Coordinates of C-alpha atoms in Angstrom, one line a residue:
M1 CA 169.5 117.4 155.7
A2 CA 172.6 118.2 157.4
K3 CA 175.8 116.2 157.0
H4 CA 176.8 114.6 160.8
E5 CA 180.0 113.8 162.0
T6 CA 181.3 110.4 161.9
P7 CA 184.2 110.0 163.3
L8 CA 183.7 105.3 164.0
L9 CA 182.2 105.0 160.9
D10 CA 184.7 106.9 159.0
E11 CA 187.2 104.1 160.6
L12 CA 185.4 101.8 158.7
E13 CA 186.4 103.0 155.2
K14 CA 190.0 102.5 155.8
G15 CA 191.6 99.6 154.6
P16 CA 191.5 97.6 151.2
W17 CA 187.9 96.6 151.8
P18 CA 184.7 98.2 149.8
S19 CA 182.9 100.0 152.7
F20 CA 179.1 100.2 153.3
V21 CA 179.8 103.9 154.9
T22 CA 181.6 104.6 151.9
D23 CA 178.4 103.4 149.5
L24 CA 176.1 105.5 151.8
K25 CA 177.7 108.9 151.5
Q26 CA 177.6 108.8 147.3
Q27 CA 174.0 107.5 147.8
A28 CA 173.4 110.8 150.4
E29 CA 174.6 113.4 147.3
T30 CA 170.7 112.4 146.1
K31 CA 169.1 111.1 148.6
P32 CA 169.6 113.1 151.7
E33 CA 167.7 111.1 153.9
C34 CA 171.0 108.7 153.9
W35 CA 173.0 111.3 155.8
D36 CA 170.5 110.5 158.8
I37 CA 171.4 106.8 158.5
L38 CA 175.0 107.4 158.8
G39 CA 174.3 110.0 162.0
Q40 CA 171.9 107.6 163.7
L41 CA 174.1 104.7 163.5
E42 CA 177.1 106.9 164.7
L43 CA 175.0 107.4 168.0
S44 CA 174.4 104.0 168.1
Y45 CA 177.8 103.0 168.2
K46 CA 178.6 105.7 170.9
D47 CA 175.3 104.2 172.9
R48 CA 176.3 101.1 172.3
I49 CA 172.2 100.2 171.9
T50 CA 170.6 100.3 168.8
H51 CA 167.9 103.6 167.6
W52 CA 165.8 101.7 165.8
K53 CA 162.3 101.0 167.5
H54 CA 161.5 97.1 167.6
G55 CA 159.1 96.5 164.6
G56 CA 156.3 98.5 164.7
I57 CA 152.4 97.4 162.4
V58 CA 152.8 98.9 159.1
G59 CA 152.1 97.2 155.6
V60 CA 149.7 97.4 152.5
F61 CA 146.3 96.9 152.3
G62 CA 144.8 93.4 152.1
Y63 CA 148.6 91.5 153.3
G64 CA 150.2 90.9 156.5
G65 CA 153.9 90.5 155.4
G66 CA 156.1 91.7 153.6
I67 CA 156.9 95.4 155.1
V68 CA 159.3 95.4 158.0
G69 CA 158.4 98.2 160.1
R70 CA 161.1 100.9 160.8
Y71 CA 161.2 103.5 162.9
S72 CA 163.9 105.6 164.7
D73 CA 163.6 106.3 169.0
V74 CA 165.3 109.8 167.9
P75 CA 163.1 111.0 165.0
T76 CA 163.6 115.2 166.0
R77 CA 167.6 114.6 166.1
F78 CA 167.1 112.3 162.5
P79 CA 164.0 113.2 160.8
G80 CA 165.2 111.6 157.6
V81 CA 164.7 108.1 159.1
E82 CA 162.2 108.9 161.3
H83 CA 160.0 106.2 159.3
F84 CA 162.5 103.6 157.5
H85 CA 160.5 100.5 156.5
T86 CA 162.1 97.8 154.8
V87 CA 160.0 96.2 151.9
R88 CA 161.3 92.4 150.7
I89 CA 160.5 91.7 147.3
A90 CA 160.0 88.4 146.3
Q91 CA 163.0 86.9 144.4
P92 CA 163.0 85.1 141.1
S93 CA 163.9 81.3 141.5
G94 CA 167.7 80.8 141.6
L95 CA 168.4 85.0 141.5
Y96 CA 168.2 84.9 137.8
Y97 CA 167.3 88.4 136.8
T98 CA 167.3 90.5 133.8
T99 CA 169.2 93.9 133.3
E100 CA 165.8 95.5 132.4
N101 CA 164.0 93.9 135.6
L102 CA 166.6 95.5 137.9
R103 CA 167.1 99.2 136.3
A104 CA 163.2 98.7 136.6
L105 CA 163.5 98.2 140.7
M106 CA 166.0 100.2 141.4
N107 CA 164.1 103.2 139.5
L108 CA 161.3 102.2 141.6
W109 CA 163.3 102.3 144.3
E110 CA 164.8 105.7 143.7
K111 CA 161.2 107.2 143.1
Y112 CA 159.2 105.7 146.3
G113 CA 162.6 105.1 149.1
S114 CA 166.0 105.9 149.8
G115 CA 167.6 103.7 147.1
V116 CA 169.6 101.6 149.7
T117 CA 169.5 98.0 148.9
N118 CA 170.3 94.5 150.3
M119 CA 171.1 92.1 147.4
H120 CA 169.9 89.4 149.0
G121 CA 168.5 88.5 152.9
S122 CA 168.7 85.1 154.2
T123 CA 165.2 84.4 153.0
G124 CA 166.6 85.5 149.7
D125 CA 164.3 88.4 149.2
M126 CA 165.6 91.8 147.4
I127 CA 165.5 93.9 150.2
F128 CA 164.4 97.6 149.6
L129 CA 166.0 99.2 152.9
G130 CA 164.3 102.8 153.8
T131 CA 160.7 104.2 153.2
R132 CA 157.9 106.3 154.8
T133 CA 154.9 105.2 155.6
E134 CA 152.8 107.2 152.6
N135 CA 155.0 105.7 150.5
L136 CA 154.2 101.9 150.9
E137 CA 151.1 101.8 149.3
P138 CA 152.0 103.6 145.5
L139 CA 154.9 101.6 145.8
F140 CA 153.0 98.2 146.2
W141 CA 150.9 99.3 143.4
D142 CA 153.9 99.9 140.6
L143 CA 155.5 97.0 141.9
T144 CA 152.8 94.8 140.9
H145 CA 151.1 96.7 138.5
D146 CA 153.9 97.8 136.0
L147 CA 156.7 95.2 136.9
N148 CA 154.4 92.4 137.4
Q149 CA 156.6 91.5 140.8
D150 CA 155.5 91.1 144.2
L151 CA 156.4 91.4 148.1
G152 CA 157.7 89.0 149.7
G153 CA 157.4 87.3 153.0
S154 CA 157.8 88.9 156.9
G155 CA 156.6 88.0 159.8
S156 CA 154.9 84.9 161.6
N157 CA 154.4 82.6 157.5
L158 CA 156.0 81.2 155.1
R159 CA 158.8 83.1 154.4
T160 CA 160.0 83.6 150.2
P161 CA 160.9 80.2 149.5
S162 CA 164.9 79.8 147.8
C163 CA 166.6 77.5 145.9
C164 CA 170.1 77.3 144.0
L165 CA 170.3 77.4 140.5
G166 CA 169.3 73.6 140.3
D167 CA 169.6 71.9 136.7
S168 CA 170.0 75.3 134.9
R169 CA 173.6 75.6 135.5
C170 CA 175.0 73.0 138.1
E171 CA 175.7 69.0 136.8
W172 CA 175.1 67.6 139.9
A173 CA 171.7 68.4 140.4
C174 CA 169.2 65.7 141.5
Y175 CA 166.4 67.6 141.0
D176 CA 165.1 71.0 139.4
A177 CA 165.4 72.9 142.3
Q178 CA 164.0 76.4 140.7
E179 CA 161.0 74.2 139.5
V180 CA 160.0 73.0 142.6
C181 CA 160.4 76.5 144.3
N182 CA 158.7 78.2 141.5
S183 CA 155.2 75.8 142.1
L184 CA 155.5 76.1 145.3
T185 CA 155.8 79.3 145.8
Q186 CA 152.5 80.2 143.3
R187 CA 150.5 77.5 145.3
Y188 CA 151.8 79.3 148.7
Q189 CA 150.3 82.8 147.9
D190 CA 149.0 83.2 150.8
E191 CA 150.5 81.5 153.2
I192 CA 153.3 84.1 152.5
H193 CA 151.4 86.9 152.9
R194 CA 149.0 86.6 155.4
P195 CA 150.7 85.5 158.7
A196 CA 148.6 82.5 160.5
F197 CA 151.8 80.4 161.6
P198 CA 153.3 80.6 165.3
Y199 CA 156.4 82.2 164.0
K200 CA 157.9 82.1 160.6
F201 CA 158.9 79.2 158.7
K202 CA 160.9 79.0 155.5
F203 CA 161.5 76.5 152.2
K204 CA 165.1 75.8 150.8
F205 CA 165.5 74.2 148.2
S206 CA 168.9 72.3 147.0
A207 CA 169.6 70.5 144.3
C208 CA 172.2 68.5 145.2
P209 CA 174.2 67.2 148.5
N210 CA 176.3 70.7 148.4
D211 CA 173.5 72.3 149.9
C212 CA 174.7 75.7 148.2
V213 CA 171.5 77.4 149.9
A214 CA 172.6 76.1 153.0
A215 CA 169.1 74.4 153.6
I216 CA 170.1 72.2 156.2
A217 CA 171.3 74.9 158.7
R218 CA 168.7 77.6 157.9
S219 CA 165.1 76.5 156.6
D220 CA 162.5 74.6 158.7
F221 CA 162.1 72.4 156.0
A222 CA 164.8 71.8 153.7
V223 CA 164.7 69.6 150.4
I224 CA 168.1 68.4 149.4
G225 CA 169.1 66.7 146.1
T226 CA 170.6 63.2 146.8
W227 CA 170.5 59.8 144.5
K228 CA 169.4 56.1 146.4
D229 CA 171.9 53.9 144.0
S230 CA 175.7 53.5 143.9
I231 CA 178.2 56.4 142.7
R232 CA 179.3 56.6 139.3
I233 CA 183.0 55.4 138.8
D234 CA 185.0 56.5 135.8
Q235 CA 188.1 54.3 136.6
A236 CA 190.1 55.6 133.9
A237 CA 189.4 59.2 134.8
V238 CA 190.5 58.1 138.7
Q239 CA 193.8 56.9 137.1
K240 CA 194.3 60.1 135.6
Y241 CA 193.7 62.2 138.7
I242 CA 196.1 59.9 140.8
A243 CA 198.3 60.6 137.6
N244 CA 198.6 64.4 137.9
D245 CA 197.2 64.6 134.4
S246 CA 197.7 68.6 134.3
E247 CA 193.9 68.0 132.1
Y248 CA 192.7 66.5 135.8
P249 CA 192.9 69.2 138.1
S250 CA 191.8 68.6 141.3
N251 CA 188.8 70.2 142.9
A252 CA 188.2 71.0 138.7
G253 CA 190.9 73.7 139.1
A254 CA 189.4 75.6 141.9
H255 CA 193.0 75.5 144.2
K256 CA 195.4 76.4 140.9
G257 CA 197.2 79.5 141.6
R258 CA 200.0 77.8 144.2
D259 CA 201.9 74.7 144.4
W260 CA 200.1 72.6 146.8
G261 CA 202.2 69.7 145.4
K262 CA 201.2 66.0 144.1
F263 CA 198.1 65.3 144.6
D264 CA 197.3 62.4 146.8
I265 CA 194.0 60.4 146.5
Q266 CA 194.4 58.8 150.3
K267 CA 195.4 61.8 151.9
E268 CA 192.9 64.3 150.1
V269 CA 189.9 61.7 149.4
I270 CA 190.2 58.2 151.0
D271 CA 191.3 59.6 154.2
L272 CA 189.0 62.3 154.3
C273 CA 185.9 60.2 153.5
P274 CA 183.6 60.8 157.2
T275 CA 182.4 57.3 157.1
N276 CA 185.4 55.5 155.4
C277 CA 183.5 53.9 153.2
M278 CA 186.5 54.4 150.2
W279 CA 189.5 52.5 149.2
M280 CA 192.1 51.2 146.7
E281 CA 191.9 47.7 145.8
G282 CA 195.2 47.7 142.9
N283 CA 194.4 50.2 140.9
E284 CA 190.7 50.6 141.2
L285 CA 189.0 52.8 143.6
K286 CA 186.5 50.8 145.7
I287 CA 182.9 52.4 147.2
D288 CA 180.9 50.6 150.1
D289 CA 177.7 52.6 149.1
A290 CA 175.6 51.8 151.8
E291 CA 178.0 53.7 154.4
C292 CA 178.0 56.6 152.3
T293 CA 176.2 59.8 153.5
R294 CA 176.6 62.2 149.9
C295 CA 178.9 64.4 151.8
M296 CA 180.0 65.5 147.9
H297 CA 183.6 65.7 149.2
C298 CA 185.2 62.7 146.9
I299 CA 182.6 63.9 143.8
N300 CA 184.3 67.5 144.6
V301 CA 187.5 66.6 144.6
M302 CA 187.6 64.4 141.1
P303 CA 184.8 65.5 139.4
R304 CA 185.4 63.9 136.2
A305 CA 185.9 60.5 138.0
L306 CA 182.7 61.0 140.1
R307 CA 179.2 61.6 139.2
P308 CA 176.1 61.3 141.7
G309 CA 174.2 57.8 140.8
A310 CA 171.4 57.6 138.2
E311 CA 168.5 57.3 140.7
K312 CA 168.2 60.8 142.0
G313 CA 165.5 62.4 144.2
A314 CA 165.9 64.3 147.3
S315 CA 165.9 64.1 151.7
I316 CA 163.7 66.0 153.6
C317 CA 165.6 67.4 156.4
I318 CA 162.9 69.3 159.0
G319 CA 164.1 72.0 161.9
A320 CA 166.6 74.2 161.3
K321 CA 166.7 77.9 162.8
A322 CA 168.6 80.2 164.5
P323 CA 168.7 81.6 167.7
I324 CA 165.4 82.5 168.7
L325 CA 163.8 81.2 171.9
D326 CA 166.7 78.3 172.0
G327 CA 170.0 78.0 170.1
A328 CA 171.4 77.5 166.7
Q329 CA 170.0 73.9 165.4
F330 CA 170.6 72.1 162.1
A331 CA 167.5 70.1 160.4
T332 CA 167.2 66.3 161.3
L333 CA 167.0 64.0 158.1
V334 CA 163.0 63.1 158.3
V335 CA 163.0 61.5 154.8
P336 CA 166.1 59.8 153.5
F337 CA 164.7 59.6 150.0
I338 CA 161.5 61.2 147.9
E339 CA 161.2 61.3 144.6
V340 CA 160.8 64.8 143.2
N341 CA 158.0 64.9 140.3
A342 CA 156.5 67.7 138.2
E343 CA 154.0 65.5 136.9
D344 CA 152.2 65.8 139.8
D345 CA 153.2 69.0 141.1
F346 CA 155.6 67.5 143.5
Q347 CA 152.6 66.1 145.8
G348 CA 155.0 64.0 147.6
I349 CA 156.6 67.2 149.6
V350 CA 153.5 69.1 149.5
D351 CA 151.4 66.1 151.7
M352 CA 154.3 66.3 154.1
I353 CA 154.6 70.1 154.1
E354 CA 151.1 70.1 154.8
K355 CA 151.6 67.1 157.6
V356 CA 154.3 69.0 159.2
W357 CA 152.2 72.3 159.3
D358 CA 149.0 70.6 160.8
W359 CA 150.9 69.6 163.7
W360 CA 153.1 72.7 164.1
M361 CA 150.2 75.4 164.5
E362 CA 148.3 72.6 166.7
V363 CA 150.9 72.2 169.4
G364 CA 153.6 75.4 168.5
K365 CA 154.1 77.9 170.6
N366 CA 154.0 81.3 169.7
R367 CA 157.6 82.6 168.8
E368 CA 158.4 78.9 168.5
R369 CA 159.9 77.4 165.2
V370 CA 159.0 74.2 164.1
G371 CA 162.3 72.6 165.2
E372 CA 161.9 74.1 168.6
T373 CA 158.4 72.7 168.7
M374 CA 160.2 68.7 167.8
Q375 CA 162.6 69.5 170.5
R376 CA 160.4 70.5 173.2
I377 CA 158.1 67.4 172.4
G378 CA 160.3 65.1 171.2
L379 CA 161.5 63.3 167.8
P380 CA 159.3 60.1 168.3
T381 CA 156.3 61.9 168.8
F382 CA 156.7 64.2 165.5
L383 CA 157.7 60.8 163.6
S384 CA 154.9 59.3 164.9
V385 CA 152.5 62.2 163.5
M386 CA 154.2 62.0 160.3
E387 CA 153.4 58.3 160.0
I388 CA 157.5 57.9 159.4
E389 CA 158.7 54.4 160.8
P390 CA 162.0 55.2 162.6
M391 CA 165.7 54.6 161.8
P392 CA 168.9 54.2 163.1
Q393 CA 170.0 58.0 161.0
H394 CA 167.2 59.4 163.5
V395 CA 168.7 58.6 166.7
K396 CA 171.1 61.4 168.1
E397 CA 172.7 59.5 170.9
P398 CA 172.3 56.2 172.8
R399 CA 169.3 56.5 175.0
S400 CA 169.9 57.8 178.6
N401 CA 166.6 57.4 180.0
P402 CA 166.4 53.8 181.4
Y403 CA 162.5 53.9 181.4
V404 CA 160.6 52.1 178.5
F405 CA 157.2 53.9 177.7
W406 CA 154.6 51.7 175.8
K407 CA 151.7 52.6 173.5
E408 CA 148.4 50.9 174.9
E409 CA 148.4 49.2 171.4
E410 CA 151.6 47.6 171.9
V411 CA 150.5 46.1 174.7
P412 CA 148.8 42.9 174.4
G413 CA 145.3 43.5 177.0
G414 CA 145.5 47.4 177.0
W415 CA 145.6 49.3 180.1
E416 CA 142.5 47.2 180.8
R417 CA 143.8 44.2 182.9
D418 CA 142.1 42.0 185.8
V419 CA 144.1 43.1 188.8
V420 CA 143.2 40.3 190.6
A421 CA 144.1 37.4 187.9
F422 CA 147.3 39.8 187.5
R423 CA 148.3 39.6 191.4
K424 CA 147.3 35.8 191.8
R425 CA 150.9 35.4 188.6
H426 CA 152.6 36.8 190.4
A427 CA 152.0 36.1 194.2
A428 CA 154.9 35.8 196.9

């Protein structure tokens, strides 16, 4: 394959930052199809349209997901990318790889594909970018038989579950995110590989409210660590922060390197509390924990003085998504607190997942994420089906509709009434 003139792409190599264009030119020395990637992308920049056909039905035997079909709409000009399929590789929980495993994956991709990868996609998978249809089956065989790994999810199915590092590295973890993620990945292999949903569905597991995998913004079913009791306070450490003790840098030292001035607990912690639930009484920091929304800001700023409570579990938020049929939206808090128990294989979370699926698969429209179904049908109906009692935190805004709609079982006598008797009671 010949090199292509790429004056527009060459602009992206200028400046101080690393450039994917430089990386692709380097890769093209051993994988000539990368010249055609660059050539087609240059044409797309000129024409201001993509020159990839939309999708395409392609995959491996027995699976409906894991492979994203990609075909060029100008294959005669760029034959190296006539087929350029994406392969999603299921990632380990917390993205922990050994160097041996990484080398084996890269060798596999050099053998069967372009050698171009994306580490990682928004679902978490390792992304192999670019191979031909005839290479898919041998790639899949070697991946599953030699490396004992599997494809991730793609299409209208459960996408590969992803999680933060959790207990393995983080002192704020309120449950073992890696254990839950791995357990549910194993349980739902069929849902990952065989699309049967109205549209895609994502789990993401964050072990504390810092939400390092952005579950509340990017997943249909977010399990976010939290605590039920009060924030633990070390008042002596609070005083160390106030005194600007060099051994107690604010934000765990993350802001060092510049002179930010003296630490001010009023300005940097108390005034920034979103519910104004913190104050000083003399030398003691006070927190009205009933008003705390677990935002973690105060803990992040003074990590040696404040810690999550001891009664730990998770919140479940449902319905986040990027703009597809409707605009982007965050998840809705549905379950404020649930215990996360490995002893029963996380049955409480499993029950909630399957109840959501049963409802969504019944009433969801094609290409409608569960958050859009909730929005279309209404949160009251969703909560009723989930058998969850409404609470103030479910209210987005004060009611603007003046009408109240009752269920038949909530009305004495139901809908069946003696009209004559009713009219006598209300006679003019």
